[in-house]
Coordinates of C-alpha atoms in Angstrom, one line a residue:
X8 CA 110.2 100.6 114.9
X9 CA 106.9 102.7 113.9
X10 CA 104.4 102.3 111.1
X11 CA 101.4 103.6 109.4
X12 CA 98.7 102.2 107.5
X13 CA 97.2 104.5 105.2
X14 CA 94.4 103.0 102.7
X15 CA 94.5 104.8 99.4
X16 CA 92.2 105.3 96.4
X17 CA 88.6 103.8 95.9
X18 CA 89.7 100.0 97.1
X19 CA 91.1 101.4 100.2
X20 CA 94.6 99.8 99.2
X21 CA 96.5 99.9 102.6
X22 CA 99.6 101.6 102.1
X23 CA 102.1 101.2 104.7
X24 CA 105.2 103.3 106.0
X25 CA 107.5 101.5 108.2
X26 CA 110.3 104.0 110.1
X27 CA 113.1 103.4 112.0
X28 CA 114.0 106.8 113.5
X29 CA 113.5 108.7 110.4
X30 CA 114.7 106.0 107.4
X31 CA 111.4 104.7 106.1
X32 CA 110.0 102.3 103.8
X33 CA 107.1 102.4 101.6
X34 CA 104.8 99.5 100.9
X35 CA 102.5 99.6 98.1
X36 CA 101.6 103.1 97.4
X37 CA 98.0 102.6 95.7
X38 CA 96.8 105.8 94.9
X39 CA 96.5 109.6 96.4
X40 CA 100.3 110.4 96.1
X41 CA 99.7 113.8 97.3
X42 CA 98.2 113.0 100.4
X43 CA 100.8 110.2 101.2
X44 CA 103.8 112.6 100.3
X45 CA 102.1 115.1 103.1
X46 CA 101.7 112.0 105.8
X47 CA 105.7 111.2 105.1
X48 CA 106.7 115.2 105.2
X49 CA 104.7 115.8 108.0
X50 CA 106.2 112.9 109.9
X51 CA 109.6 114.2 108.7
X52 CA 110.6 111.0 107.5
X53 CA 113.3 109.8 104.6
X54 CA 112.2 106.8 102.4
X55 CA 114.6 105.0 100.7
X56 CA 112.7 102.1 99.3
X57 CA 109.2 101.1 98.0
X58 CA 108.6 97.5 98.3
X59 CA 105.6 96.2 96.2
X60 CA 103.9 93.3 97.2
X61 CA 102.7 92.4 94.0
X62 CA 101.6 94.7 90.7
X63 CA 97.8 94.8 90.6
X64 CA 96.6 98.5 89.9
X65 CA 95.2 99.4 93.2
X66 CA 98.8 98.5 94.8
X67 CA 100.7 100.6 92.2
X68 CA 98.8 103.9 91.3
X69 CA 101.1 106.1 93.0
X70 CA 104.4 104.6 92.5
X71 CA 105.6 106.9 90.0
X72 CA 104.7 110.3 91.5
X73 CA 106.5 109.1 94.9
X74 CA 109.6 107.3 93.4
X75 CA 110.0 110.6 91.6
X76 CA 109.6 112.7 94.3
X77 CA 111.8 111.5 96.8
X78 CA 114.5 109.4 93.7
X79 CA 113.6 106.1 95.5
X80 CA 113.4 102.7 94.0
X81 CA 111.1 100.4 93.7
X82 CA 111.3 96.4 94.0
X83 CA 109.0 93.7 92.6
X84 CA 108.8 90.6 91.9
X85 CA 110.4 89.0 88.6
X86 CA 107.8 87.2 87.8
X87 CA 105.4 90.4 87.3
X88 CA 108.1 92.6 85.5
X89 CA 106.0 93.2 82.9
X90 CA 102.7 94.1 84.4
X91 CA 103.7 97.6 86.0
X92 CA 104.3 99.0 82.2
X93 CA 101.0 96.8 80.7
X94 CA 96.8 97.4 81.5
X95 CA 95.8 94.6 80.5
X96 CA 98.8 92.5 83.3
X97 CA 98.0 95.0 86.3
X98 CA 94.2 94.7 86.0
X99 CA 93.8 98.6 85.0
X100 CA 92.4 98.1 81.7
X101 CA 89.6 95.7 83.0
X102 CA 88.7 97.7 86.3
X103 CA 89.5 101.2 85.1
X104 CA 87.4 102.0 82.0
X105 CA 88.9 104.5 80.2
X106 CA 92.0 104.9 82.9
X107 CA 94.9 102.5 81.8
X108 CA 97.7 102.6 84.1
X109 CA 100.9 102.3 83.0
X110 CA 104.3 102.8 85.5
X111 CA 107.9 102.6 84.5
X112 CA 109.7 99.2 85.1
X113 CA 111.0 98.3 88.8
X114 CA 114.0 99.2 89.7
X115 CA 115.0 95.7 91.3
X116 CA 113.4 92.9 90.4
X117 CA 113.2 90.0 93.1
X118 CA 114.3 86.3 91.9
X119 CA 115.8 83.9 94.1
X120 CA 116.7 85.8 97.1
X121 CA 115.5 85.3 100.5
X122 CA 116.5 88.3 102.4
X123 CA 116.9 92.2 101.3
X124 CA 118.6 94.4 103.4
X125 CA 117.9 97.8 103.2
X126 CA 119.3 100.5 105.1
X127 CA 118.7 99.2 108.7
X128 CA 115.8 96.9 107.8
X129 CA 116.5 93.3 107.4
X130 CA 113.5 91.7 105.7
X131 CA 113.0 87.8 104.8
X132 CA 111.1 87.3 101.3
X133 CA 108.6 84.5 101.0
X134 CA 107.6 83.8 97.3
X135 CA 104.0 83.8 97.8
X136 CA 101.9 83.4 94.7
X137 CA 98.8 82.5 94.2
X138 CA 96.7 85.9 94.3
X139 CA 99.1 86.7 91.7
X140 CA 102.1 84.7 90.5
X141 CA 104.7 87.4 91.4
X142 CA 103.0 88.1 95.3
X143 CA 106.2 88.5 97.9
X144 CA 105.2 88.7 102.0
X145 CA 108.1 90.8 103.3
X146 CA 108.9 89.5 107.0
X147 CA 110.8 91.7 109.7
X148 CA 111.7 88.8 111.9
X149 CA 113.6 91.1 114.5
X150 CA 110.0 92.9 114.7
X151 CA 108.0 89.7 114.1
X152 CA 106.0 92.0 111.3
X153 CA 104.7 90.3 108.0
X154 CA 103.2 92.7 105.0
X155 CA 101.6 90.0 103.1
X156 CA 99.8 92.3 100.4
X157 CA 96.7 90.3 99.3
X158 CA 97.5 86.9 100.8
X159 CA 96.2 86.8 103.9
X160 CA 93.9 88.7 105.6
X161 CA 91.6 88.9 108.6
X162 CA 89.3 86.4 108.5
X163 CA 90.3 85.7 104.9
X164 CA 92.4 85.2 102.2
X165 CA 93.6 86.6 98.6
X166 CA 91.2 86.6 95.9
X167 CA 92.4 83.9 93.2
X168 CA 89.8 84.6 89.9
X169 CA 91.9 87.6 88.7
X170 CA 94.3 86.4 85.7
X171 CA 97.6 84.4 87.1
X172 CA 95.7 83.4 90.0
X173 CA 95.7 79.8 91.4
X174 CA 93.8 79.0 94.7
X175 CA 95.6 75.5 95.7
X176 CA 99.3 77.6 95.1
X177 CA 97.6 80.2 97.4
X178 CA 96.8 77.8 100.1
X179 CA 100.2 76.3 99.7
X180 CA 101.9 79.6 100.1
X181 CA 99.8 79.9 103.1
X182 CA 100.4 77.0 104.8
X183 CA 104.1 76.9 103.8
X184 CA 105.5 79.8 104.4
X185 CA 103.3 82.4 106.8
X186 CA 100.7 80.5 109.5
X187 CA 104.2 79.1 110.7
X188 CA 105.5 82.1 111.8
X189 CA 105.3 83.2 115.6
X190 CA 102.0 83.1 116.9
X191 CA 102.4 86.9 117.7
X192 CA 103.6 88.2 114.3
X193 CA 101.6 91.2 113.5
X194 CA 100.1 90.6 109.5
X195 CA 99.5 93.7 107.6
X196 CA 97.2 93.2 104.9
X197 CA 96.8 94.6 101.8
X198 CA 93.1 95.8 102.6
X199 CA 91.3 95.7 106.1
X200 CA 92.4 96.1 109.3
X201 CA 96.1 94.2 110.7
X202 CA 95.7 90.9 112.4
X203 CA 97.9 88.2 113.8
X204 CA 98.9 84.6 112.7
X205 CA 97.3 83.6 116.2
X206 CA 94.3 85.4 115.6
X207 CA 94.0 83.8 111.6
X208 CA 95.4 80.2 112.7
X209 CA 91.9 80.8 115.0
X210 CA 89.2 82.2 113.7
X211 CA 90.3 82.3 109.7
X212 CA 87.4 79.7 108.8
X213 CA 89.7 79.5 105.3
X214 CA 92.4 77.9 107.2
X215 CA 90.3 75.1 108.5

């Protein structure tokens, strides 16, 4: 199993491309859909899924121009269903003067399930909100990998002042569902570098 981080567009969104020979999946594709379509051809990979951690604008801005490109789709929470065709949900029409952003619906909307199988990726889904009330962290047990968007990252956690978001459900979703995975689970973040439950459970001074 390979991946990539790739951080896209003025926030430095991390996009993500996780391969298994050549089948690949695409986390959160920000922003710059150009240049991410020439890392993925380049690399001679297929996608056949985007997962989106959660719909705020800087996670979303490409979404269209590569689900188009490559006739992939796209899953996302329930809960946010709304905010990928809506400015004023996604954040776009506070942040981005003048530059609403609006994407077509998801494809597959996530409810009650806890695992998605796709292709030869087997993820578990942990309902994660509190940086947003529709966040999922997608878990490769087999590969003891955890994309946990903006939930947790190094030295830190999710911001929780954006509209929808609650800091004592983000702690909870915290404490319940990722710093008891294995010590050595790799976490990659929504922004900044990749880190490790050990590493957070450690030095994270807002897990104390």
């Amino acid at each position: 199993m390979k991946w990539n981080q790739i951080p896209l567009g003025p926030l430095q969104t991390n996009c993500y491309l996780l391969s298994n020979e050549q089948e690949c999946i695409i986390f959160d594709p920000g922003e710059e859909g150009s240049k991410l379509i020439q890392l993925i051809q380049q690399k001679k990979l297929k996608p056949i899924a985007i997962l989106l951690t959660h719909a705020h604008f800087d996670h979303i801005g490409a979404l269209d121009e590569i689900r188009d490109f490559y006739n992939i789709p796209a899953y996302l929470h329930q809960k946010e269903e709304k905010w990928l065709v809506d400015p004023s949900l996604n954040g776009s029409k506070s942040f981005l003067a003048g530059q609403p952003m609006q994407m077509r619906p998801a494809d597959f909307l996530l409810t009650d399930e806890t695992e998605l199988q796709l292709g030869s990726f087997v993820f578990k889904l942990f309902k994660t909100p509190g940086h947003s009330p529709g966040s999922v962290s997608y878990y490769l047990e087999s590969e003891r990998m955890l994309f946990s968007g903006d939930v947790l990252f190094k030295n830190s956690v999710g911001r929780t002042d954006l509209p929808g978001g609650n800091e004592a459900q983000l702690m909870k979703s915290i404490h319940q569902h990722l710093i008891n995975l294995p010590a050595d689970t790799i976490v990659f973040s929504g922004h900044g570098p990749v880190t490790t439950i050990e590493d957070e459970i450690a030095s994270n001074p807002f897990l104390r």
